[in-house]
Coordinates of N, CA and C and ligand atoms in Angstrom, one line a residue:
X23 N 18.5 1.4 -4.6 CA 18.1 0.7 -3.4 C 16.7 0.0 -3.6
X24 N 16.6 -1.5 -3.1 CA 15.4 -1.8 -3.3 C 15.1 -2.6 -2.0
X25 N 14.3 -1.0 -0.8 CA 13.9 -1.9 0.7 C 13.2 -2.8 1.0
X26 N 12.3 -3.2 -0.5 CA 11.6 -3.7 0.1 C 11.7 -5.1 -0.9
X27 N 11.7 -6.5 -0.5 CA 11.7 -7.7 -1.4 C 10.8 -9.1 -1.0
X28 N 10.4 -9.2 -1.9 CA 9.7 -11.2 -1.7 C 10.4 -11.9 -2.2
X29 N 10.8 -13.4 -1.9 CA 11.4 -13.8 -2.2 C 10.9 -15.5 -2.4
X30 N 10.4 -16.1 -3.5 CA 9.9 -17.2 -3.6 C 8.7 -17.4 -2.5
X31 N 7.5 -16.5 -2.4 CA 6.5 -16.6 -1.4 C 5.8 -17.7 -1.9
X32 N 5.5 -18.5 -1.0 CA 4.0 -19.2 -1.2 C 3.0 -19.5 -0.1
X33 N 2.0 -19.8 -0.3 CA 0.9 -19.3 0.4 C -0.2 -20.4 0.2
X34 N -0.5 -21.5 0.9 CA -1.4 -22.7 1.1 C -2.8 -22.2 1.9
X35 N -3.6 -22.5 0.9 CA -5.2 -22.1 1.4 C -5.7 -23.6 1.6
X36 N -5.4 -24.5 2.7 CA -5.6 -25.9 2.7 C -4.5 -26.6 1.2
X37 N -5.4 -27.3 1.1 CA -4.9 -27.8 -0.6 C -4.6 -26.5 -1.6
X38 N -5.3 -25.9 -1.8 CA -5.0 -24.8 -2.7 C -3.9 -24.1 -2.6
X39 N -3.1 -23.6 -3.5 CA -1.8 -22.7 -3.2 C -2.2 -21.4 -3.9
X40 N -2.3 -20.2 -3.2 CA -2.9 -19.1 -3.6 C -1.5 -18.2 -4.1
X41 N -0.7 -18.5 -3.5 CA 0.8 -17.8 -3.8 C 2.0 -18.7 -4.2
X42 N 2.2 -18.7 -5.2 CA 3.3 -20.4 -5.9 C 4.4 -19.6 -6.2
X43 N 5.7 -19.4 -5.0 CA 7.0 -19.2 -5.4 C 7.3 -17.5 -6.0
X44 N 6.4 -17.0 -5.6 CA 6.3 -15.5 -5.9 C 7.9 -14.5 -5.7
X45 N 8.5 -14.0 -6.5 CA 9.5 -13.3 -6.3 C 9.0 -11.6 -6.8
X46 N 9.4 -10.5 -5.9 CA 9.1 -9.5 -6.2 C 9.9 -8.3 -5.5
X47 N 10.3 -7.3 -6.3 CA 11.0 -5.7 -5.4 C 10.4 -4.9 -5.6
X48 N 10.1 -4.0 -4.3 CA 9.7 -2.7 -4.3 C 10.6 -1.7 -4.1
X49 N 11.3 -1.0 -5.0 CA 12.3 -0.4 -5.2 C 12.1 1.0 -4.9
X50 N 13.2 1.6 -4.2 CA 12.9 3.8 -3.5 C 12.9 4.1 -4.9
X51 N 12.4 4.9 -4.7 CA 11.8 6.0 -6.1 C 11.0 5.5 -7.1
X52 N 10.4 4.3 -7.0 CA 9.9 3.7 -8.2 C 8.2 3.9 -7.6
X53 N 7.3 3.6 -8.6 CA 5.7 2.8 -8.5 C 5.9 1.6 -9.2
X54 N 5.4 0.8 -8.0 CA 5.0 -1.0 -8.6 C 3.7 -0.7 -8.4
X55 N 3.3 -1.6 -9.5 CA 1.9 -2.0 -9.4 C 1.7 -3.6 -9.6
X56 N 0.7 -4.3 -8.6 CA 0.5 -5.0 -8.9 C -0.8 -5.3 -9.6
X57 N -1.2 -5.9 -11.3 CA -2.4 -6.1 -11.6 C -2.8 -7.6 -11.7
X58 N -3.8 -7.8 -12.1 CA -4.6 -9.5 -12.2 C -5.7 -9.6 -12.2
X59 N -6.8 -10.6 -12.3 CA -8.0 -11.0 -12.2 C -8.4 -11.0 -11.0
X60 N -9.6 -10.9 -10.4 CA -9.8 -11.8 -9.0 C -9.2 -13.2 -9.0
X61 N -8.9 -13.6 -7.6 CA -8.0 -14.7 -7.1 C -7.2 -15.1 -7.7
X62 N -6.1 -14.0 -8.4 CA -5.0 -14.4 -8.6 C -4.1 -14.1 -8.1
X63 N -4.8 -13.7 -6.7 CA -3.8 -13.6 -5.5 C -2.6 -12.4 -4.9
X64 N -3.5 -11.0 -5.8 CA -3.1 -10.6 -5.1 C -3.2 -10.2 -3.7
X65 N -3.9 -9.6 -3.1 CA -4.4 -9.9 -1.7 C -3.7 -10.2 -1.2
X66 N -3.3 -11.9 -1.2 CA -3.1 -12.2 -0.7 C -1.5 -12.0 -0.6
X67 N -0.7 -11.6 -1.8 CA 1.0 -11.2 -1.9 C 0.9 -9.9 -0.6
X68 N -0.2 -9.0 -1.2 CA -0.2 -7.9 -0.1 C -0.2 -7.7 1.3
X69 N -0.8 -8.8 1.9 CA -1.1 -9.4 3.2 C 0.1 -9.9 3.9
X70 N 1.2 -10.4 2.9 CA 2.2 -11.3 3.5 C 3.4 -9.7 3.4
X71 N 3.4 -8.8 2.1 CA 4.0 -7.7 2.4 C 3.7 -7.1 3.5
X72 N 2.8 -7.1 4.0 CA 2.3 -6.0 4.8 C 2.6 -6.4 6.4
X73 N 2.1 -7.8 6.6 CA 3.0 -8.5 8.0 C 1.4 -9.0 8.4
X74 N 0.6 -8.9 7.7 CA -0.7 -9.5 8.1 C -0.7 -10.8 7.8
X75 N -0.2 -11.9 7.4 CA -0.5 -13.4 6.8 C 1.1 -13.9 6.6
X76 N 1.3 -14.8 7.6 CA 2.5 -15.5 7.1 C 2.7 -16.8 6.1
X77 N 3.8 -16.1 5.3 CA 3.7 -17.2 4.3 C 3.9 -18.4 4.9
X78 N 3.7 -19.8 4.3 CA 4.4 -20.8 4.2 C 5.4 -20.9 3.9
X79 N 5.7 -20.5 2.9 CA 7.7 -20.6 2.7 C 7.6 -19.3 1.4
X80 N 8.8 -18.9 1.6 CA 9.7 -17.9 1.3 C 9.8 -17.3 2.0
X81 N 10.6 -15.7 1.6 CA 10.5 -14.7 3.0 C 10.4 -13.2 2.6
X82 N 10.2 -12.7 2.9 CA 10.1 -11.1 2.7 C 10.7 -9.9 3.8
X83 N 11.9 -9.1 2.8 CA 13.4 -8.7 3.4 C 12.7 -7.2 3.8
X84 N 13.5 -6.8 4.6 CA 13.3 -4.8 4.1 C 14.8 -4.6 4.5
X85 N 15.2 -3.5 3.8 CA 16.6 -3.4 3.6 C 17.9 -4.6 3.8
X86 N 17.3 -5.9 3.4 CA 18.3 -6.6 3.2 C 18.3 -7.9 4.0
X87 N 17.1 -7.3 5.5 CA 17.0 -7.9 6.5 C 15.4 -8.9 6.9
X88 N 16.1 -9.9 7.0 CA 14.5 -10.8 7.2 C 13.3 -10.5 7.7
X89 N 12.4 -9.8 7.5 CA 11.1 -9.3 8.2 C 9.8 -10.0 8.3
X90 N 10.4 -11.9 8.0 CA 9.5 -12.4 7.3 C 8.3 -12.8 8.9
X91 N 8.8 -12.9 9.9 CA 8.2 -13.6 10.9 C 7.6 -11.9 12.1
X92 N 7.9 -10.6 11.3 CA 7.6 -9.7 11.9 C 6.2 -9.1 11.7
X93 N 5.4 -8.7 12.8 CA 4.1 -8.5 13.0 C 3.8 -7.2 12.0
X94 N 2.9 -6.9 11.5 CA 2.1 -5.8 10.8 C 2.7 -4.3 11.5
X95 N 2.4 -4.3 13.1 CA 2.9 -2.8 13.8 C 4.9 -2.6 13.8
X96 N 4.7 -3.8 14.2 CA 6.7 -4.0 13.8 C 7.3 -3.1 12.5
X97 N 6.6 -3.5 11.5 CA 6.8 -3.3 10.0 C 6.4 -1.6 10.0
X98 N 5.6 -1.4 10.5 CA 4.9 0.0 10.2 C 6.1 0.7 11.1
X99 N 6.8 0.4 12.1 CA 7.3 1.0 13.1 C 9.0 0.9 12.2
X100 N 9.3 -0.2 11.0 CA 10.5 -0.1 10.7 C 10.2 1.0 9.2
X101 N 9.4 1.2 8.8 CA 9.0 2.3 8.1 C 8.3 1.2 6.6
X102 N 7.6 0.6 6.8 CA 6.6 -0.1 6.0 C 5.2 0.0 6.6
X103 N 4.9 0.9 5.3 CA 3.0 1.4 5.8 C 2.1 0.8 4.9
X104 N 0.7 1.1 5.5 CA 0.2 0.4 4.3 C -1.4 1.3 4.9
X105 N -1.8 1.3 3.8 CA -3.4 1.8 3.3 C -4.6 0.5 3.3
X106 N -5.6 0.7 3.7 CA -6.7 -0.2 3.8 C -7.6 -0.3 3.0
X107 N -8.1 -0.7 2.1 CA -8.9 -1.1 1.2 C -10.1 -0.5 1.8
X108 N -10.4 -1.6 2.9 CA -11.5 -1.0 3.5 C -10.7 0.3 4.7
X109 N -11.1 1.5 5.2 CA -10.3 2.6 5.1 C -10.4 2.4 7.0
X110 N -9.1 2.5 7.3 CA -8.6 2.3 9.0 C -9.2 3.6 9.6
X111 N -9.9 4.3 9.4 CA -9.6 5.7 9.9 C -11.4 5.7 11.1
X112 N -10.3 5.7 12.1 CA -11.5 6.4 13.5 C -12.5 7.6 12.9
X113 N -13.6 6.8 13.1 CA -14.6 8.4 12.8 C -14.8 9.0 13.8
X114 N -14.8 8.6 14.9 CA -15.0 9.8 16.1 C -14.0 10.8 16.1
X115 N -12.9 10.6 15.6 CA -11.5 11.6 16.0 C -12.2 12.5 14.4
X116 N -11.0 13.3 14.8 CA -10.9 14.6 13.8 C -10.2 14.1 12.9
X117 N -9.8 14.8 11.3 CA -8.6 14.6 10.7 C -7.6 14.7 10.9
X118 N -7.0 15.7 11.8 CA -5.9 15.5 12.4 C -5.7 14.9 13.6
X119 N -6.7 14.1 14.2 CA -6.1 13.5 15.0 C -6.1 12.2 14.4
X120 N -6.7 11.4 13.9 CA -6.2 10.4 13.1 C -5.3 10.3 11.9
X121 N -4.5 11.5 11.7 CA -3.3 11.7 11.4 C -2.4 11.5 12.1
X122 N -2.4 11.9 13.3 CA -1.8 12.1 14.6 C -1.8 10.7 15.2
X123 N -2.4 9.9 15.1 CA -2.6 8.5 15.5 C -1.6 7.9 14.5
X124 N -1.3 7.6 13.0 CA -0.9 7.3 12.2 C 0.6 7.7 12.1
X125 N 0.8 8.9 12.8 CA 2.3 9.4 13.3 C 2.8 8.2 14.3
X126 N 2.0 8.1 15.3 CA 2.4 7.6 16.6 C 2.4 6.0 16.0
X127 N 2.2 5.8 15.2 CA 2.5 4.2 15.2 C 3.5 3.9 13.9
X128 N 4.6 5.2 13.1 CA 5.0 4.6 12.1 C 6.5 5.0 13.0
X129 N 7.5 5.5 11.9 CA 9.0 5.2 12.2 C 9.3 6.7 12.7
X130 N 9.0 7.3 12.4 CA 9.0 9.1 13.0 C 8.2 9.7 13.8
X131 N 7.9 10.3 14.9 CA 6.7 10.8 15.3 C 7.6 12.2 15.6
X132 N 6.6 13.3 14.6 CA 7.3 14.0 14.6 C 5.8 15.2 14.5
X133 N 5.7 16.3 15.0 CA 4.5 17.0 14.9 C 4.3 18.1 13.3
X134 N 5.9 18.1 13.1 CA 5.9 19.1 11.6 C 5.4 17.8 10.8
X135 N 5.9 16.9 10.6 CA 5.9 15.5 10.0 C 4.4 15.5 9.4
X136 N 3.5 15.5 10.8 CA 2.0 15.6 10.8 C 1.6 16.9 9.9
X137 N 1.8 18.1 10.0 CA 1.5 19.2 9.1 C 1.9 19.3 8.1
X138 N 3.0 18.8 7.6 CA 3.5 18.4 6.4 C 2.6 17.7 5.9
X139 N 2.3 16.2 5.9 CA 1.4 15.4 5.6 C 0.0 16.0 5.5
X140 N -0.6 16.6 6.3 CA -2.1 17.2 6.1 C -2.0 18.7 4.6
X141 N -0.8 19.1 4.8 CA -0.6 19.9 3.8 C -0.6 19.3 2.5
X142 N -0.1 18.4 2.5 CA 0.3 18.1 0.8 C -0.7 16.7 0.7
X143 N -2.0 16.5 1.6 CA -3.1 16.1 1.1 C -4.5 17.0 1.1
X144 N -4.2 18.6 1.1 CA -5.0 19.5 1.1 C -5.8 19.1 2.5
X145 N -5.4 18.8 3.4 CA -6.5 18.4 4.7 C -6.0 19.6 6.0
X146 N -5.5 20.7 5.6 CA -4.7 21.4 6.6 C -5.4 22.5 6.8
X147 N -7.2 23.0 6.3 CA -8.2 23.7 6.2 C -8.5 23.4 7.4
X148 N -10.1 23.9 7.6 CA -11.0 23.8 8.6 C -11.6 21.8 8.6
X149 N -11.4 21.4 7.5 CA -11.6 20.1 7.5 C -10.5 19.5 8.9
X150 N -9.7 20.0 8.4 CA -8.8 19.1 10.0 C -9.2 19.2 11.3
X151 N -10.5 19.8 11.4 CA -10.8 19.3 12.8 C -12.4 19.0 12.7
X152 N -12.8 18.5 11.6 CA -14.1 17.7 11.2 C -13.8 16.3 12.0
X153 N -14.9 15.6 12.6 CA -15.0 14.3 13.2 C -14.6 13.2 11.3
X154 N -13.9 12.4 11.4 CA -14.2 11.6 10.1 C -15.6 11.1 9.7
X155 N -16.2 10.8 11.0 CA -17.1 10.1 10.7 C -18.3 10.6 9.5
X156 N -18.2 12.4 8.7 CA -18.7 13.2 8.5 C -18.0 13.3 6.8
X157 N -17.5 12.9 6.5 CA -16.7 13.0 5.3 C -16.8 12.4 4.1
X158 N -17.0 13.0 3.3 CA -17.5 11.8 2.2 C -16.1 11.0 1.9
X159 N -16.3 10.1 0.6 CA -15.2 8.9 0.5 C -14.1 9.4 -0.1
X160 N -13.5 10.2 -0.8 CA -12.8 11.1 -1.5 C -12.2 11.4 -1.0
X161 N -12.3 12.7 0.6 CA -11.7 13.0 1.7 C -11.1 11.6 2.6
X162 N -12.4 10.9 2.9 CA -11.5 10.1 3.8 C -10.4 8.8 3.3
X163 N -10.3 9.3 1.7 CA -9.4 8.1 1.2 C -8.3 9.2 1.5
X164 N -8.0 10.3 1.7 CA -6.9 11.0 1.7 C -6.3 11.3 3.2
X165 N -7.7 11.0 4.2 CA -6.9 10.7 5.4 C -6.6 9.3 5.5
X166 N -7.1 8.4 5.0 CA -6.4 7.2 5.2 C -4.7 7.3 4.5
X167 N -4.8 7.7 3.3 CA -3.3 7.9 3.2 C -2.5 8.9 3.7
X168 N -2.9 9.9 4.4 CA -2.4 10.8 5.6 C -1.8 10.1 6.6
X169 N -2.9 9.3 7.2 CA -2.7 8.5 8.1 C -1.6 7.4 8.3
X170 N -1.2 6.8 6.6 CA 0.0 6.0 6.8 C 1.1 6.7 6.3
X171 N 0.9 7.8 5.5 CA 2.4 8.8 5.2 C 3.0 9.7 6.6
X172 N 2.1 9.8 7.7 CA 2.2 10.7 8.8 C 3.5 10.1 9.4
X173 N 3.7 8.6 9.2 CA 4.8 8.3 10.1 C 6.6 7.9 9.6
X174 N 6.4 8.9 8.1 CA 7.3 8.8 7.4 C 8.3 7.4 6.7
X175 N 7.0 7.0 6.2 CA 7.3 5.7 5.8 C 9.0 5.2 4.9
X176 N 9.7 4.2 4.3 CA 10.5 4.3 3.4 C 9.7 3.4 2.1
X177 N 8.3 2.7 2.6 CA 8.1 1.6 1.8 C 6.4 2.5 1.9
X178 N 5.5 2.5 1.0 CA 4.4 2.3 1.3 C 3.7 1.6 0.6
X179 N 2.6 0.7 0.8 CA 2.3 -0.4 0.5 C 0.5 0.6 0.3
X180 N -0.1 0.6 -0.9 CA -1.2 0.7 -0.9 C -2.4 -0.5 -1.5
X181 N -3.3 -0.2 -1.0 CA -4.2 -1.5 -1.3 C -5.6 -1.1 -2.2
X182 N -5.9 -0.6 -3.8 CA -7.0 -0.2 -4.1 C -7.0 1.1 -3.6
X183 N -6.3 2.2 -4.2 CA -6.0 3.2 -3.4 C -7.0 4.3 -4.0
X184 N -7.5 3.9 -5.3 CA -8.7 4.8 -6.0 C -9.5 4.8 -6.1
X185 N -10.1 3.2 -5.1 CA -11.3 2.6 -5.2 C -12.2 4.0 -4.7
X186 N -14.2 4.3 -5.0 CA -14.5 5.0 -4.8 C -14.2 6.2 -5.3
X187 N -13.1 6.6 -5.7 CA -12.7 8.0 -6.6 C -13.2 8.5 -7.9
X188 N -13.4 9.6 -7.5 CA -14.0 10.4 -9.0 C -12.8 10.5 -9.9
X189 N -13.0 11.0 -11.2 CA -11.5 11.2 -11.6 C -10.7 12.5 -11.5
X190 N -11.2 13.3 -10.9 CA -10.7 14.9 -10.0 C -9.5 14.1 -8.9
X191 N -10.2 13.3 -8.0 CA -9.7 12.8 -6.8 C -8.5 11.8 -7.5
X192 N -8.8 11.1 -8.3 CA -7.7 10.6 -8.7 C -6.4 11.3 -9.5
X193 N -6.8 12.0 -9.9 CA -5.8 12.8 -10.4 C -5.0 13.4 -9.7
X194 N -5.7 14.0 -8.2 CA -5.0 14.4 -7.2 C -4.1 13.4 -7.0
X195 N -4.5 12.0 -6.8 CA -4.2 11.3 -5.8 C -2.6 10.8 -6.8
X196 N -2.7 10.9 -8.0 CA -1.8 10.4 -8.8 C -0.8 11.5 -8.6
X197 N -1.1 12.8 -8.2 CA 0.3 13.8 -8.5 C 0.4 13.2 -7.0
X198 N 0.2 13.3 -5.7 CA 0.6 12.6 -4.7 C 1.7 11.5 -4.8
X199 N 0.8 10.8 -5.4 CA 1.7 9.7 -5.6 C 3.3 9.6 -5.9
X200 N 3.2 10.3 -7.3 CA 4.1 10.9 -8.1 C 5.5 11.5 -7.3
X201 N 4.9 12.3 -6.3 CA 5.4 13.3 -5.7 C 6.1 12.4 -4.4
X202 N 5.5 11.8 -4.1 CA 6.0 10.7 -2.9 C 7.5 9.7 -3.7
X203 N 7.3 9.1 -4.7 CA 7.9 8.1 -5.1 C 9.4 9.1 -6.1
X204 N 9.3 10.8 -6.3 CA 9.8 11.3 -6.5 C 11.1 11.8 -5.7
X205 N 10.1 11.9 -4.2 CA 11.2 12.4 -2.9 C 11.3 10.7 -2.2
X206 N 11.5 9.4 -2.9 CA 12.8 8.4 -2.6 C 11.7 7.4 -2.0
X207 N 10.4 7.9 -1.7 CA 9.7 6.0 -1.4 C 9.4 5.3 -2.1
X208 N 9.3 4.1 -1.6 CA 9.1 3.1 -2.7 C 7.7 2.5 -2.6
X209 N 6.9 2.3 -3.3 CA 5.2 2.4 -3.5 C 5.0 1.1 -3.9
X210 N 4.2 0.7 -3.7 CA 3.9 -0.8 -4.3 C 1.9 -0.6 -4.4
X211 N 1.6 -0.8 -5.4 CA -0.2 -0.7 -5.4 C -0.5 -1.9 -6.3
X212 N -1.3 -1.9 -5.2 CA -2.6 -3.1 -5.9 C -3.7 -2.5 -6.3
X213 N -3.9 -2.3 -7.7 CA -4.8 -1.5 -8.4 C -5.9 -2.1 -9.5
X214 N -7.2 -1.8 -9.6 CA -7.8 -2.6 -10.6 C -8.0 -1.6 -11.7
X215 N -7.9 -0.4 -11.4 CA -8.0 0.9 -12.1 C -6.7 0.7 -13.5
X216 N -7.2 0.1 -14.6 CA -5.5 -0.1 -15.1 C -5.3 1.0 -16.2
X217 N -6.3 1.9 -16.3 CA -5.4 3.7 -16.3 C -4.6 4.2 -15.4
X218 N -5.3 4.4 -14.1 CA -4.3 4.7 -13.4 C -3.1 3.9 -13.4
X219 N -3.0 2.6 -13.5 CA -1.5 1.9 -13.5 C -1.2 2.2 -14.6
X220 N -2.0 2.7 -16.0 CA -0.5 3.1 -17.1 C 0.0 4.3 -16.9
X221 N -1.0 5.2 -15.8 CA -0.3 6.7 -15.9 C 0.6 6.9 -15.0
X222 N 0.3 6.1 -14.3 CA 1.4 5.6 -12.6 C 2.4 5.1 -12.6
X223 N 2.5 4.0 -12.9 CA 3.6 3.1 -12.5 C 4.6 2.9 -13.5
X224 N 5.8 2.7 -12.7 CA 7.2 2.5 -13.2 C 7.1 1.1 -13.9
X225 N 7.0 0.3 -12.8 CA 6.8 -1.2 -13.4 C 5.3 -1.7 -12.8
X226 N 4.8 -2.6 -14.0 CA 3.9 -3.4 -13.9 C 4.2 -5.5 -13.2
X227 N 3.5 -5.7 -12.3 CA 3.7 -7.0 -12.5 C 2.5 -7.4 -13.0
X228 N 2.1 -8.7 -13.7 CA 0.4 -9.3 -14.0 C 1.0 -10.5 -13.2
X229 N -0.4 -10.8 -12.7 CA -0.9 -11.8 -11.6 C -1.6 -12.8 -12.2
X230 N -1.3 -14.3 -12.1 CA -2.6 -14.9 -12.7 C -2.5 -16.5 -12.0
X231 N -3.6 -16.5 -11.3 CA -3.0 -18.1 -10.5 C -2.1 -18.0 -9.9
X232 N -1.7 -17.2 -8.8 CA -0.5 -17.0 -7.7 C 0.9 -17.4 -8.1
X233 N 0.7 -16.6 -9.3 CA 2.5 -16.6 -10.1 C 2.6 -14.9 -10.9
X234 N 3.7 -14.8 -10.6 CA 3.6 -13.6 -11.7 C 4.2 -13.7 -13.0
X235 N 3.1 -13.8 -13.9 CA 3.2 -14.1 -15.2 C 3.5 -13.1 -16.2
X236 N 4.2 -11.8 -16.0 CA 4.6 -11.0 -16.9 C 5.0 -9.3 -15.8
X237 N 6.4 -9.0 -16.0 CA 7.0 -7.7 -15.4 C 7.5 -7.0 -16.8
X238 N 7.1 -5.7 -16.0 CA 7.6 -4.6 -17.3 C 7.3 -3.4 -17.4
X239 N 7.3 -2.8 -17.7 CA 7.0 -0.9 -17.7 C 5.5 -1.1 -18.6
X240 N 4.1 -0.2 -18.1 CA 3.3 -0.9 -18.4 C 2.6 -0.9 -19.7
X241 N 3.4 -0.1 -20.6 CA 3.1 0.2 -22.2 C 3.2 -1.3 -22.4
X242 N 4.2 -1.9 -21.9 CA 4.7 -3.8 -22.2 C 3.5 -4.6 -21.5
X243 N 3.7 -4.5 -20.4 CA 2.6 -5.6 -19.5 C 1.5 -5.5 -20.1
X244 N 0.4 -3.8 -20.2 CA -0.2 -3.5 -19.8 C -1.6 -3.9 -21.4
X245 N -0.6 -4.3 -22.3 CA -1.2 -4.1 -23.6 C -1.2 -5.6 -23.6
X246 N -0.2 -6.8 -23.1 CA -0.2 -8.5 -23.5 C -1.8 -8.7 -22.8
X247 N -2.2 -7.7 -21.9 CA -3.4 -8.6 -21.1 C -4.8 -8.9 -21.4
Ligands
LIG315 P1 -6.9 -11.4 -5.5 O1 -6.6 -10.3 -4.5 O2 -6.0 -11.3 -6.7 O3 -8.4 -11.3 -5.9 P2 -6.6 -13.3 -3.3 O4 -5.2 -13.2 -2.8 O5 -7.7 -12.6 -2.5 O6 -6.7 -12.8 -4.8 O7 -7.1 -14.8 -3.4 C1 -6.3 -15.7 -4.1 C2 -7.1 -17.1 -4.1 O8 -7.0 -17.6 -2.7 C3 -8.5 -16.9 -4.4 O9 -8.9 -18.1 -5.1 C4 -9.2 -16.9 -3.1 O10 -10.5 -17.4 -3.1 C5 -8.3 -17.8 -2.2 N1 -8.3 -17.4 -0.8 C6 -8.0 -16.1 -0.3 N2 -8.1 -16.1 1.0 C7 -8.4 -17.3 1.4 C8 -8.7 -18.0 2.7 N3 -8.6 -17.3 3.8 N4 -9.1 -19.3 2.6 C9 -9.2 -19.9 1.5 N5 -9.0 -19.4 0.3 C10 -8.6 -18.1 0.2
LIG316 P1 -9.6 -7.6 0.2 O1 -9.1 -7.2 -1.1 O2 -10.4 -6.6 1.0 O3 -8.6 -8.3 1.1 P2 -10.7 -10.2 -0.5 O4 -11.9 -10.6 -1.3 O5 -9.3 -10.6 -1.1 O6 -10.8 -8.7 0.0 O7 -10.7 -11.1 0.9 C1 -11.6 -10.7 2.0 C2 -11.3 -11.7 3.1 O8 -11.9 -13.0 2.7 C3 -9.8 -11.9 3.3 O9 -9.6 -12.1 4.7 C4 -9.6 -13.3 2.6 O10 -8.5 -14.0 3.2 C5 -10.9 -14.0 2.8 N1 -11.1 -14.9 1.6 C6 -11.0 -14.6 0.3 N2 -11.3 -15.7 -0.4 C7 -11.7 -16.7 0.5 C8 -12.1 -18.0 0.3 N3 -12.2 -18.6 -0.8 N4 -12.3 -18.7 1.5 C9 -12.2 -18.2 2.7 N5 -11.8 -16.9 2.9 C10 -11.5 -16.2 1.8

């Protein structure tokens, strides 16, 4: 199965075209990565997956079905989640309750769902009822992805998901990963980290000038660049 698809995206920054005819699948059980230079647009593919920026023309499917004209919370509610670069998470609330927030706005709200989730990002300690605002960056990248796996995504969409990470945390964060795209979601990351994408990812796409200039498992991609 592959829920999630672009299909000839493009994307007009005035005169400039940041996105030229983009085709791409985020396939269940797989890791995609997307890599590239600055402004070669990824961002901006991510923005239009995500339901944040509508293309100009092409469209973008989830299970088959047009989602191209549907809002960012629509998408999160049909089970496409996504992680924030810069990190969504309320500092006044606790870790579990901005878990708990993150439930309430995806496709399940379910309370085991929530403990599940804090478990298998080690956040189910005495940390779970820390304010965020108190947390160093390491922890709170793990509630941010808490916070979009809480609502049992089928697609999840991350953005720079190691940015800040030591490489302890990332290691964590890669058996997670691993572990998610194992039990049937389909991952899509925009990564500058391109260890992590050779230790990660199923398939590589390379980005250069809002085309994708080379797909492939990333021994192939990862070595032409
Ligand atoms: P990446 O994520 O690969 O760095 P982006 O998608 O952020 O690339 O940007 C692609 C290109 O589009 C860049 O040249 C960037 O400057 C330009 N761009 C992005 N957003 C805007 C915008 N809102 N207005 C004008 N140009 C933009
Ligand atoms: P991020 O990866 O966090 O999205 P970016 O650098 O891609 O960061 O973009 C940050 C913001 O600036 C985005 O909203 C993007 O659309 C905007 N932006 C990027 N490049 C340009 C540009 N050349 N002109 C205007 N806005 C831009």
């Amino acid at each position: 199965r592959t829920p999630l698809t672009a299909r000839e995206l493009t994307v007009r920054y005035g005169e400039f075209t940041a996105l030229d005819g983009v085709d791409l699948a985020v396939p269940a059980g797989r890791i995609t990565a997307v890599v590239g230079p600055n402004g070669a647009g990824k961002s901006t593919l991510f923005h239009c997956l995500a339901g944040t920026l509508r293309p100009d023309a092409g469209r973008v499917e989830f299970d088959g079905r047009d989602i191209t004209a549907c809002p960012a919370h629509a998408r999160t509610r049909l089970g496409v989640a996504r992680t924030f670069q810069q990190l969504a998470v309320f500092p006044t609330l606790t870790v579990a309750e901005n878990v708990r927030v993150g439930a309430e706005q995806g496709r399940v709200r379910d309370a085991a769902a929530v403990r599940r989730t804090l478990t298998l990002l080690g956040l189910d300690g005495p940390v779970a009822h820390r304010p965020a605002a108190d947390l160093p960056t390491g922890t709170l990248r793990r509630v941010e992805l808490a916070r979009a796996l809480a609502g049992g995504p089928h697609v999840l969409l991350l953005d720079e998901p190691a940015a800040g990470l030591d490489a302890a945390e990332v290691a964590v964060l890669a058996t997670v990963l691993k572990a998610l795209a194992a039990d049937g979601t389909a991952l899509l990351i925009v990564e500058h980290d391109l260890d992590l994408v050779d230790r990660l990812a199923d398939t590589v796409h390379a980005m250069a000038a809002g085309r994708i200039v080379a797909s492939g498992p990333p021994e192939q991609v990862l070595d032409a660049l």
